[in-house]
CSV table of C-alpha atoms and ligand atoms in Angstrom, one decimal:
chain,number,residue,atom,x,y,z
A,1,UNK,CA,113.9,91.4,91.7
A,2,UNK,CA,113.4,90.2,88.1
A,3,UNK,CA,111.4,86.9,87.8
A,4,UNK,CA,109.9,87.4,91.3
A,5,UNK,CA,106.7,89.0,92.5
A,6,UNK,CA,105.9,90.0,96.1
A,7,UNK,CA,102.4,89.7,97.5
A,8,UNK,CA,101.5,91.9,100.4
A,9,UNK,CA,98.4,92.4,102.5
A,10,UNK,CA,98.0,94.6,105.5
A,11,UNK,CA,96.0,94.3,108.7
A,12,UNK,CA,95.6,97.7,110.3
A,13,UNK,CA,94.3,98.3,113.8
A,14,UNK,CA,92.9,101.7,114.4
A,15,UNK,CA,91.9,102.9,117.9
A,16,UNK,CA,88.5,104.5,117.8
A,17,UNK,CA,88.2,108.1,119.2
A,18,UNK,CA,85.4,107.4,121.7
A,19,UNK,CA,85.3,108.9,125.1
A,20,UNK,CA,84.7,105.6,126.8
A,21,UNK,CA,85.7,102.0,126.2
A,22,UNK,CA,83.9,99.5,124.0
A,23,UNK,CA,81.9,97.6,126.6
A,24,UNK,CA,82.1,99.7,129.8
A,25,UNK,CA,82.0,103.4,130.9
A,26,UNK,CA,85.7,103.7,131.7
A,27,UNK,CA,87.5,106.6,130.0
A,28,UNK,CA,89.9,105.9,127.1
A,29,UNK,CA,92.2,108.8,128.0
A,30,UNK,CA,95.8,108.1,126.8
A,31,UNK,CA,98.6,108.6,129.3
A,32,UNK,CA,96.5,108.3,132.6
A,33,UNK,CA,98.3,106.7,135.6
A,34,UNK,CA,98.5,102.9,135.3
A,35,UNK,CA,95.3,101.0,136.2
A,36,UNK,CA,93.2,104.0,137.0
A,37,UNK,CA,90.8,103.6,134.0
A,38,UNK,CA,89.5,100.2,134.9
A,39,UNK,CA,86.3,98.6,136.3
A,40,UNK,CA,84.9,95.1,136.8
A,41,UNK,CA,83.9,94.8,133.1
A,42,UNK,CA,87.3,95.6,131.6
A,43,UNK,CA,89.1,93.7,134.4
A,44,UNK,CA,87.2,90.6,133.5
A,45,UNK,CA,85.6,90.1,136.9
A,46,UNK,CA,83.2,87.1,137.0
A,47,UNK,CA,79.6,88.1,136.4
A,48,UNK,CA,80.4,91.6,135.0
A,49,UNK,CA,78.5,92.1,131.7
A,50,UNK,CA,79.5,94.0,128.6
A,51,UNK,CA,77.3,96.8,127.1
A,52,UNK,CA,78.2,97.9,123.6
A,53,UNK,CA,79.3,101.5,123.0
A,54,UNK,CA,77.1,102.9,120.3
A,55,UNK,CA,79.6,105.7,119.4
A,56,UNK,CA,82.2,103.0,118.6
A,57,UNK,CA,79.8,101.4,116.1
A,58,UNK,CA,79.0,104.7,114.4
A,59,UNK,CA,82.7,105.5,114.0
A,60,UNK,CA,83.4,102.0,112.6
A,61,UNK,CA,80.5,102.2,110.2
A,62,UNK,CA,81.8,105.6,109.0
A,63,UNK,CA,85.1,104.1,108.1
A,64,UNK,CA,83.4,101.2,106.4
A,65,UNK,CA,81.2,103.5,104.3
A,66,UNK,CA,84.2,105.7,103.5
A,67,UNK,CA,86.1,102.7,102.1
A,68,UNK,CA,83.2,101.5,100.0
A,69,UNK,CA,82.4,98.5,102.2
A,70,UNK,CA,79.0,96.9,102.6
A,71,UNK,CA,77.9,97.4,106.2
A,72,UNK,CA,76.0,94.4,107.3
A,73,UNK,CA,72.7,94.9,108.9
A,74,UNK,CA,73.6,92.2,111.4
A,75,UNK,CA,77.0,91.2,112.7
A,76,UNK,CA,78.1,89.0,115.6
A,77,UNK,CA,80.6,89.4,118.4
A,78,UNK,CA,82.8,86.4,119.2
A,79,UNK,CA,85.3,85.4,121.9
A,80,UNK,CA,88.8,84.9,120.7
A,81,UNK,CA,90.4,82.7,123.3
A,82,UNK,CA,94.1,82.9,124.2
A,83,UNK,CA,96.1,83.3,127.4
A,84,UNK,CA,98.3,86.3,127.9
A,85,UNK,CA,98.8,88.5,131.0
A,86,UNK,CA,97.5,91.6,129.3
A,87,UNK,CA,94.1,89.9,128.6
A,88,UNK,CA,92.3,89.6,132.0
A,89,UNK,CA,89.3,87.7,130.7
A,90,UNK,CA,91.3,85.0,128.9
A,91,UNK,CA,89.6,86.0,125.7
A,92,UNK,CA,89.2,89.1,123.5
A,93,UNK,CA,85.8,90.1,122.3
A,94,UNK,CA,86.1,90.5,118.6
A,95,UNK,CA,84.1,89.6,115.5
A,96,UNK,CA,84.8,86.5,113.5
A,97,UNK,CA,82.7,84.9,110.8
A,98,UNK,CA,80.2,87.7,110.7
A,99,UNK,CA,82.1,91.0,110.7
A,100,UNK,CA,80.6,94.5,110.6
A,101,UNK,CA,81.6,95.2,107.0
A,102,UNK,CA,83.1,93.5,104.0
A,103,UNK,CA,84.1,94.2,100.3
A,104,UNK,CA,85.5,97.7,100.1
A,105,UNK,CA,88.5,99.2,98.4
A,106,UNK,CA,91.0,102.1,98.4
A,107,UNK,CA,92.6,103.5,95.2
A,108,UNK,CA,96.3,104.3,95.4
A,109,UNK,CA,98.8,105.8,93.0
A,110,UNK,CA,102.6,105.3,93.0
A,111,UNK,CA,105.4,105.6,90.5
A,112,UNK,CA,104.3,102.1,89.4
A,113,UNK,CA,100.9,103.4,88.5
A,114,UNK,CA,97.4,103.3,89.9
A,115,UNK,CA,96.0,100.3,91.8
A,116,UNK,CA,92.7,99.4,93.4
A,117,UNK,CA,93.4,97.7,96.8
A,118,UNK,CA,90.5,95.6,97.9
A,119,UNK,CA,89.5,95.7,101.6
A,120,UNK,CA,88.4,92.2,102.6
A,121,UNK,CA,86.7,93.1,105.9
A,122,UNK,CA,86.4,95.6,108.8
A,123,UNK,CA,85.5,94.3,112.2
A,124,UNK,CA,85.2,95.8,115.7
A,125,UNK,CA,87.1,94.4,118.7
A,126,UNK,CA,88.5,95.4,122.0
A,127,UNK,CA,92.2,96.2,122.7
A,128,UNK,CA,94.3,94.3,125.3
A,129,UNK,CA,96.2,95.9,128.2
A,130,UNK,CA,99.8,96.8,128.1
A,131,UNK,CA,102.8,95.0,129.5
A,132,UNK,CA,105.8,97.0,130.7
A,133,UNK,CA,108.9,95.0,130.7
A,134,UNK,CA,111.9,95.8,132.9
A,135,UNK,CA,110.1,98.9,134.3
A,136,UNK,CA,112.2,98.7,137.4
A,137,UNK,CA,115.2,100.1,135.5
A,138,UNK,CA,117.2,96.9,135.6
A,139,UNK,CA,117.0,96.2,139.4
A,140,UNK,CA,114.8,93.3,138.7
A,141,UNK,CA,115.0,92.3,135.1
A,142,UNK,CA,112.6,89.4,135.4
A,143,UNK,CA,109.7,91.7,136.4
A,144,UNK,CA,107.0,92.8,134.0
A,145,UNK,CA,104.1,95.2,135.0
A,146,UNK,CA,100.6,95.1,133.7
A,147,UNK,CA,98.6,98.3,132.9
A,148,UNK,CA,95.0,97.6,132.0
A,149,UNK,CA,94.0,101.1,131.1
A,150,UNK,CA,94.0,100.1,127.5
A,151,UNK,CA,92.1,96.9,128.0
A,152,UNK,CA,88.7,97.2,126.4
A,153,UNK,CA,89.4,100.3,124.4
A,154,UNK,CA,87.6,100.1,121.0
A,155,UNK,CA,89.5,99.1,117.8
A,156,UNK,CA,88.6,98.4,114.3
A,157,UNK,CA,90.7,96.0,112.3
A,158,UNK,CA,90.9,96.7,108.6
A,159,UNK,CA,92.1,93.7,106.6
A,160,UNK,CA,93.1,94.3,103.0
A,161,UNK,CA,93.3,91.6,100.3
A,162,UNK,CA,96.8,90.6,99.2
A,163,UNK,CA,96.7,93.2,96.4
A,164,UNK,CA,99.9,95.1,97.2
A,165,UNK,CA,103.1,94.4,95.2
A,166,UNK,CA,105.9,96.5,96.8
A,167,UNK,CA,106.7,98.4,100.0
A,168,UNK,CA,106.0,101.6,98.1
A,169,UNK,CA,102.4,100.4,97.4
A,170,UNK,CA,102.1,99.3,101.1
A,171,UNK,CA,103.1,102.8,102.2
A,172,UNK,CA,100.7,104.5,99.7
A,173,UNK,CA,97.9,102.3,101.0
A,174,UNK,CA,98.6,102.9,104.7
A,175,UNK,CA,98.9,106.6,104.0
A,176,UNK,CA,95.5,106.7,102.3
A,177,UNK,CA,93.9,104.6,104.9
A,178,UNK,CA,95.3,106.8,107.7
A,179,UNK,CA,93.9,109.8,105.9
A,180,UNK,CA,90.5,108.2,105.7
A,181,UNK,CA,90.2,107.2,109.3
A,182,UNK,CA,91.3,110.7,110.3
A,183,UNK,CA,88.8,112.4,107.9
A,184,UNK,CA,86.1,110.3,109.5
A,185,UNK,CA,87.2,111.5,113.0
A,186,UNK,CA,87.3,107.8,113.8
A,187,UNK,CA,91.0,107.7,114.8
A,188,UNK,CA,93.7,110.2,115.5
A,189,UNK,CA,96.2,108.3,113.3
A,190,UNK,CA,99.0,108.6,115.8
A,191,UNK,CA,101.3,105.7,115.0
A,192,UNK,CA,103.9,106.6,117.7
A,193,UNK,CA,101.3,106.3,120.4
A,194,UNK,CA,99.9,103.1,118.9
A,195,UNK,CA,96.6,104.6,117.7
A,196,UNK,CA,97.3,103.0,114.3
A,197,UNK,CA,99.2,99.7,114.2
A,198,UNK,CA,100.0,97.6,111.2
A,199,UNK,CA,100.8,94.0,110.6
A,200,UNK,CA,102.1,93.0,107.1
A,201,UNK,CA,101.5,89.6,105.5
A,202,UNK,CA,104.3,89.0,103.0
A,203,UNK,CA,104.9,86.2,100.5
A,204,UNK,CA,106.8,85.9,97.2
A,205,UNK,CA,106.4,83.8,94.1
A,206,UNK,CA,108.1,83.3,90.8
A,207,UNK,CA,106.2,84.9,88.0
A,208,UNK,CA,103.1,83.0,87.1
A,209,UNK,CA,103.3,80.6,90.0
A,210,UNK,CA,100.6,80.1,92.7
A,211,UNK,CA,100.7,82.1,95.9
A,212,UNK,CA,103.7,81.2,98.2
A,213,UNK,CA,103.7,80.7,101.9
A,214,UNK,CA,103.4,83.9,103.8
A,215,UNK,CA,104.9,85.3,107.0
A,216,UNK,CA,103.2,87.9,109.1
A,217,UNK,CA,105.3,90.8,110.5
A,218,UNK,CA,103.7,92.2,113.7
A,219,UNK,CA,103.3,95.6,115.2
A,220,UNK,CA,104.8,98.0,112.7
A,221,UNK,CA,104.3,101.3,114.3
A,222,UNK,CA,105.8,103.7,111.7
A,223,UNK,CA,105.7,104.1,108.0
A,224,UNK,CA,109.5,103.7,107.9
A,225,UNK,CA,109.4,100.4,109.8
A,226,UNK,CA,106.6,99.1,107.5
A,227,UNK,CA,108.7,99.8,104.4
A,228,UNK,CA,111.9,98.3,105.9
A,229,UNK,CA,110.2,95.2,107.3
A,230,UNK,CA,108.4,94.5,103.9
A,231,UNK,CA,111.6,95.0,101.9
A,232,UNK,CA,113.6,92.8,104.4
A,233,UNK,CA,110.9,90.0,104.2
A,234,UNK,CA,110.8,90.1,100.4
A,235,UNK,CA,114.6,89.8,100.2
A,236,UNK,CA,114.8,87.1,102.9
A,237,UNK,CA,112.2,84.9,101.3
A,238,UNK,CA,113.6,85.2,97.8
A,239,UNK,CA,117.1,84.4,99.1
A,240,UNK,CA,115.7,81.4,101.0
A,241,UNK,CA,113.8,80.0,98.0
A,242,UNK,CA,116.7,80.6,95.6
A,243,UNK,CA,119.0,78.5,97.8
A,244,UNK,CA,116.6,75.6,97.9
A,245,UNK,CA,115.0,76.5,101.3
A,246,UNK,CA,111.3,76.8,102.1
A,247,UNK,CA,109.4,79.7,103.7
A,248,UNK,CA,107.7,78.7,107.0
A,249,UNK,CA,104.3,80.2,107.9
A,250,UNK,CA,105.1,82.1,111.0
A,251,UNK,CA,104.7,85.3,112.9
A,252,UNK,CA,107.8,87.5,112.9
A,253,UNK,CA,108.9,90.6,114.8
A,254,UNK,CA,110.6,93.6,113.2
A,255,UNK,CA,113.7,94.9,115.1
A,256,UNK,CA,114.1,98.6,114.4
A,257,UNK,CA,117.7,98.5,115.7
A,258,UNK,CA,118.9,96.0,113.0
A,259,UNK,CA,116.2,96.6,110.3
A,260,UNK,CA,115.6,92.8,110.3
A,261,UNK,CA,112.7,90.6,111.1
A,262,UNK,CA,113.0,87.5,113.3
A,263,UNK,CA,110.8,84.5,114.0
A,264,UNK,CA,108.5,85.0,117.0
A,265,UNK,CA,106.2,82.0,116.9
A,266,UNK,CA,104.6,79.7,114.3
A,267,UNK,CA,101.6,81.4,112.9
A,268,UNK,CA,98.4,80.4,114.6
A,269,UNK,CA,95.3,79.4,112.6
A,270,UNK,CA,91.8,80.6,113.4
A,271,UNK,CA,90.9,77.2,115.0
A,272,UNK,CA,93.7,77.7,117.5
A,273,UNK,CA,91.6,80.5,119.1
A,274,UNK,CA,88.5,78.4,119.7
A,275,UNK,CA,86.3,81.2,118.5
A,276,UNK,CA,82.7,81.0,119.9
A,277,UNK,CA,79.9,83.5,119.6
A,278,UNK,CA,79.9,85.9,122.6
A,279,UNK,CA,76.9,84.8,124.7
A,280,UNK,CA,76.8,88.1,126.7
A,281,UNK,CA,76.1,90.3,123.7
A,282,UNK,CA,73.2,90.1,121.2
A,283,UNK,CA,73.9,90.3,117.5
A,284,UNK,CA,74.8,93.9,116.5
A,285,UNK,CA,72.0,95.3,114.4
A,286,UNK,CA,72.7,98.4,112.3
A,287,UNK,CA,69.6,99.9,110.8
A,288,UNK,CA,69.4,101.5,107.4
A,289,UNK,CA,68.3,104.7,109.1
A,290,UNK,CA,71.3,104.7,111.4
A,291,UNK,CA,73.6,104.1,108.5
A,292,UNK,CA,72.1,107.0,106.6
A,293,UNK,CA,72.8,109.3,109.6
A,294,UNK,CA,76.4,108.1,109.7
A,295,UNK,CA,76.7,108.7,105.9
A,296,UNK,CA,75.3,112.2,106.2
A,297,UNK,CA,78.0,113.2,108.6
A,298,UNK,CA,81.0,112.0,106.5
A,299,UNK,CA,83.0,114.7,104.7
A,300,UNK,CA,84.3,114.4,101.2
A,301,UNK,CA,87.1,111.8,101.3
A,302,UNK,CA,90.7,112.6,100.3
A,303,UNK,CA,90.8,110.6,97.0
A,304,UNK,CA,87.7,112.1,95.4
A,305,UNK,CA,88.7,115.5,96.8
A,306,UNK,CA,92.2,115.3,95.2
A,307,UNK,CA,90.7,114.2,92.0
A,308,UNK,CA,88.3,117.2,92.0
A,309,UNK,CA,91.2,119.6,92.6
A,310,UNK,CA,93.0,118.1,89.5
A,311,UNK,CA,89.9,118.2,87.4
A,312,UNK,CA,88.3,121.5,88.4
A,313,UNK,CA,91.4,123.6,89.4
A,314,UNK,CA,94.0,122.0,87.1
A,315,UNK,CA,96.3,121.2,90.0
A,316,UNK,CA,99.1,118.6,89.7
A,317,UNK,CA,98.9,115.2,91.3
A,318,UNK,CA,101.5,116.2,93.8
A,319,UNK,CA,99.9,119.5,94.7
A,320,UNK,CA,96.4,117.9,95.1
A,321,UNK,CA,97.7,115.0,97.2
A,322,UNK,CA,99.6,117.4,99.5
A,323,UNK,CA,96.6,119.6,100.0
A,324,UNK,CA,94.3,116.7,100.9
A,325,UNK,CA,96.8,115.2,103.4
A,326,UNK,CA,94.6,116.3,106.3
A,327,UNK,CA,91.0,117.4,106.3
A,328,UNK,CA,92.0,120.6,108.1
A,329,UNK,CA,94.5,121.5,105.4
A,330,UNK,CA,92.1,120.7,102.5
A,331,UNK,CA,89.5,122.9,104.2
A,332,UNK,CA,92.0,125.7,104.7
A,333,UNK,CA,92.9,125.5,101.0
A,334,UNK,CA,89.2,125.6,100.0
A,335,UNK,CA,88.4,128.6,102.2
A,336,UNK,CA,91.5,130.4,100.9
A,337,UNK,CA,90.4,129.7,97.3
A,338,UNK,CA,86.9,131.1,98.1
A,339,UNK,CA,88.6,134.4,99.1
A,340,UNK,CA,91.3,134.5,96.5
A,341,UNK,CA,89.8,133.2,93.1
A,342,UNK,CA,93.1,131.9,91.7
A,343,UNK,CA,93.4,128.1,92.4
A,344,UNK,CA,97.0,127.8,91.4
A,345,UNK,CA,98.1,130.7,93.6
A,346,UNK,CA,96.0,129.5,96.5
A,347,UNK,CA,97.5,126.0,96.1
A,348,UNK,CA,101.0,127.3,96.0
A,349,UNK,CA,100.6,129.6,99.0
A,350,UNK,CA,98.9,127.0,101.2
A,351,UNK,CA,101.2,124.1,100.1
A,352,UNK,CA,104.5,126.0,100.4
A,353,UNK,CA,104.2,129.1,102.6
A,354,UNK,CA,101.4,128.0,105.1
A,355,UNK,CA,102.7,124.5,105.6
A,356,UNK,CA,106.3,125.7,105.6
A,357,UNK,CA,105.7,128.4,108.2
A,358,UNK,CA,103.5,126.1,110.4
A,359,UNK,CA,106.3,123.5,110.4
A,360,UNK,CA,109.0,126.1,111.1
A,361,UNK,CA,107.0,127.6,114.0
A,362,UNK,CA,105.9,124.2,115.1
A,363,UNK,CA,102.3,125.7,115.1
A,364,UNK,CA,99.3,123.5,114.3
A,365,UNK,CA,97.2,124.8,111.5
A,366,UNK,CA,94.3,125.3,113.9
A,367,UNK,CA,96.2,128.0,115.8
A,368,UNK,CA,98.0,129.6,112.8
A,369,UNK,CA,97.2,133.3,113.0
A,370,UNK,CA,96.8,133.8,109.2
A,371,UNK,CA,93.2,132.8,108.4
A,372,UNK,CA,92.2,131.6,105.0
A,373,UNK,CA,90.3,134.9,104.5
A,374,UNK,CA,93.5,136.9,105.2
A,375,UNK,CA,95.6,134.8,102.9
A,376,UNK,CA,92.9,135.2,100.2
A,377,UNK,CA,93.1,139.0,100.6
A,378,UNK,CA,96.9,138.9,100.3
A,379,UNK,CA,96.7,136.8,97.1
A,380,UNK,CA,94.2,139.2,95.6
A,381,UNK,CA,96.5,142.1,96.4
A,382,UNK,CA,99.3,140.4,94.4
A,383,UNK,CA,96.9,139.6,91.5
A,384,UNK,CA,95.8,143.2,91.2
A,385,UNK,CA,99.4,144.4,91.2
A,386,UNK,CA,99.0,146.2,94.5
A,387,UNK,CA,102.0,144.5,96.0
A,388,UNK,CA,104.8,142.4,94.7
A,389,UNK,CA,105.3,138.7,95.4
A,390,UNK,CA,108.3,139.6,97.5
A,391,UNK,CA,106.5,142.2,99.6
A,392,UNK,CA,103.6,139.7,100.0
A,393,UNK,CA,106.0,137.2,101.6
A,394,UNK,CA,107.3,139.8,104.0
A,395,UNK,CA,103.7,140.8,104.9
A,396,UNK,CA,102.7,137.1,105.3
A,397,UNK,CA,105.4,136.5,107.8
A,398,UNK,CA,104.3,139.5,109.8
A,399,UNK,CA,100.7,138.3,109.6
A,400,UNK,CA,101.7,135.0,111.1
A,401,UNK,CA,103.4,136.7,114.0
A,402,UNK,CA,100.8,139.4,114.8
A,403,UNK,CA,97.5,138.2,113.2
A,404,UNK,CA,97.2,141.7,111.6
A,405,UNK,CA,95.3,142.1,108.4
A,406,UNK,CA,97.4,142.3,105.2
A,407,UNK,CA,96.2,145.7,104.0
A,408,UNK,CA,97.1,147.2,107.4
A,409,UNK,CA,100.6,145.8,107.3
A,410,UNK,CA,101.1,146.9,103.6
A,411,UNK,CA,99.9,150.4,104.5
A,412,UNK,CA,102.0,150.8,107.7
A,413,UNK,CA,105.2,149.4,106.2
A,414,UNK,CA,104.8,151.1,102.8
A,415,UNK,CA,104.9,147.8,101.0
A,416,UNK,CA,102.5,148.7,98.2
A,417,UNK,CA,103.9,148.1,94.8
A,418,UNK,CA,104.9,151.0,92.5
A,419,UNK,CA,103.1,150.4,89.3
A,420,UNK,CA,103.1,154.0,87.9
A,421,UNK,CA,105.2,153.7,84.7
A,422,UNK,CA,106.3,157.4,84.9
A,423,UNK,CA,107.5,157.1,88.5
A,424,UNK,CA,109.4,153.9,87.6
A,425,UNK,CA,110.8,155.5,84.4
A,426,UNK,CA,112.3,158.3,86.6
A,427,UNK,CA,114.0,155.7,88.8
A,428,UNK,CA,115.3,153.7,85.8
A,429,UNK,CA,116.7,156.8,84.2
A,430,UNK,CA,118.5,157.8,87.4
A,431,UNK,CA,120.0,154.3,87.7
A,432,UNK,CA,121.2,154.3,84.0
A,433,UNK,CA,122.6,157.9,84.4
A,434,UNK,CA,124.6,157.0,87.5
A,435,UNK,CA,126.1,153.7,86.2
A,436,UNK,CA,128.1,155.0,83.2
A,437,UNK,CA,130.8,152.3,83.2
A,438,UNK,CA,128.3,149.4,83.4
A,439,UNK,CA,126.1,151.0,80.8
A,440,UNK,CA,129.0,151.2,78.4
A,441,UNK,CA,129.9,147.5,79.0
A,442,UNK,CA,126.3,146.4,78.5
A,443,UNK,CA,126.0,148.3,75.3
A,444,UNK,CA,129.3,146.8,74.1
A,445,UNK,CA,127.6,143.4,74.5
A,446,UNK,CA,127.9,142.4,78.1
A,447,UNK,CA,124.2,141.8,78.3
A,448,UNK,CA,124.6,139.6,81.4
A,449,UNK,CA,124.8,142.9,83.3
A,450,UNK,CA,121.0,143.4,82.9
A,451,UNK,CA,120.4,141.7,86.3
A,452,UNK,CA,122.7,144.3,87.9
A,453,UNK,CA,120.5,147.1,86.6
A,454,UNK,CA,117.3,145.4,87.8
A,455,UNK,CA,118.9,145.0,91.2
A,456,UNK,CA,119.8,148.7,91.3
A,457,UNK,CA,116.2,149.8,90.3
A,458,UNK,CA,114.7,147.5,93.0
A,459,UNK,CA,117.1,148.9,95.5
A,460,UNK,CA,116.4,152.5,94.5
A,461,UNK,CA,112.6,151.8,94.8
A,462,UNK,CA,113.1,150.0,98.1
A,463,UNK,CA,111.8,146.8,96.5
A,464,UNK,CA,108.5,148.4,95.5
A,465,UNK,CA,108.9,148.8,91.7
A,466,UNK,CA,106.7,146.5,89.7
A,467,UNK,CA,109.3,144.1,88.2
A,468,UNK,CA,107.6,143.7,84.9
A,469,UNK,CA,107.4,147.4,84.2
A,470,UNK,CA,110.9,148.0,85.6
A,471,UNK,CA,112.3,145.3,83.2
A,472,UNK,CA,110.5,146.6,80.2
A,473,UNK,CA,111.6,150.2,80.8
A,474,UNK,CA,115.2,149.2,81.5
A,475,UNK,CA,115.4,147.3,78.3
A,476,UNK,CA,113.8,150.1,76.4
A,477,UNK,CA,116.2,152.8,77.8
A,478,UNK,CA,119.3,150.7,77.7
A,479,UNK,CA,118.7,149.4,74.2
A,480,UNK,CA,117.3,152.5,72.6
A,481,UNK,CA,120.0,154.9,73.8
A,482,UNK,CA,122.7,152.5,72.8
A,483,UNK,CA,121.8,152.2,69.1
B,501,ZN,ZN1,86.0,99.4,132.4
C-alpha cells in the first residue's frame, strides 16, 4: 500500500536429522506409537542428567557456516522456564544470551529485486512434546492427550533480522533457508510433518517513520500459510492505524480455514521466562578443528551454485534456480552435463522432462530409472543428428519405464533419424507428386499449406526424416518447379 512499509522478520525452527534426541539416547523416529521413545531424561525425572548429542552440534554448526554465521567457540545452554503440559521438566533447554552462532545472511531475489537478509542468530534447543486435543473423537471433548516422543528432539532456531518487506520476500527467504538446511543434511525440510516451522514477526510503518509495534504469528507450517498470514497482518495493522487504533504487541495464531490471524496471548518478553544458565551442562565448546571438519563436509550451497550455472553455462535465473531446488536435482543436472556437453540442452531436459516425468510417475529422483549417464547419451544422439527431438522424447519415456539404454531402444524401434539427403529427397518428391491439388494451390500463393507437406513427409518417413533437411528440400522442390 502506498505510503506504508511492512517490516518482517522470521524465526524458523528446523528439526535436526539426528538418530537420537538432544540430551538422551532415545530415538527421534517420527510416527512411532505414543510415548514409546522416552526415558527418565526426556521425561524430566528428578536426578536424570542431560548429555549433549555431538551429532546435533555438528549439524547446527553446518547450517551456521552455510549461512555465513560466525560459530562461537563457546556458547551456553540456558533454561527457559514456562509451564505447559507438553514440557515435563517445566523448562526447555535452549540457548539465550550466548547462542551457538550469530551474524550470517542469505541473499534472495524476487520481482522486487535482490536483497541480503541478515541472520541475527542460530541457537540449539530441544523440542517439546505434542498435545493431541479431542483425540477421543468427540466422546470427551475436554480431554487432551500428551505424547512425549518429540520431547527432547533437537532443533535449531534461525532468527532473521527484520529485513524482509513483503510476503513475497518472506517466501523467497524461507525457500532459500529450507534449501540450505536440506543441502546440509541437517533437516528434511518437511513442513507438513513439522520438521520446519516458521513464526513471522510483522509490523508496519508510514514511510520514513521509526519501527512500529509488531505482532508475532505462530506456527506457520506451509509456504502458503506464511504468505497469507503475513499479508493478512499487514492489511490488518494498516487498517487499524489508519482508523486511529494502535497495534498491540501480541502473539497471534493463523487460522487456515478463514485465512485470518487472531490474538492468542500478549507477547511475552525474555524476562517472563526467567532464563538461567543450565547448571547440568558445561558451556558448549566448538574447536576450530571440529569446525574445519564440518566445513569440509558441506556441499556447494544453492545460491553460489545457481550463480555458477548462470555465469559458466549461460542459464537463465529461472532455470538455474529450478535446478538447484534440491541438492539431488543439482547433482543429477551436473552429472548429465558431464555426459552430454551441452549445458542448455542438459538444463532443458532435466528441468522439463526429468522433473515432469518424476512428478507424473510420482517417482523420487533417487529411484528414477533414467540415469544422468543415459540422459547424457540421449542428448548426444540428438546433437549428432542421430535421432530427432521427437524420437528422443519417445525413447526417454521408454527408458523411464524399462531402464534400457537409449541406443538399444533407438535400434530396436528404428527411431534413428534419416539424415541422408538423397533418401529424404525421394520421399519429398513422392509426396509432391501425389498431392497435385495442394501443390497447385501452394504455387498459386497459398503458402500456408507448407506445414501440410511437412506433415506428409514426416508421415511417409514414419517420423524419422531430419526436419531441417526435409524443410529445405521441400522448399527447393515446391518453389523451383513452380517458377
Ligand atoms: Zn529420552
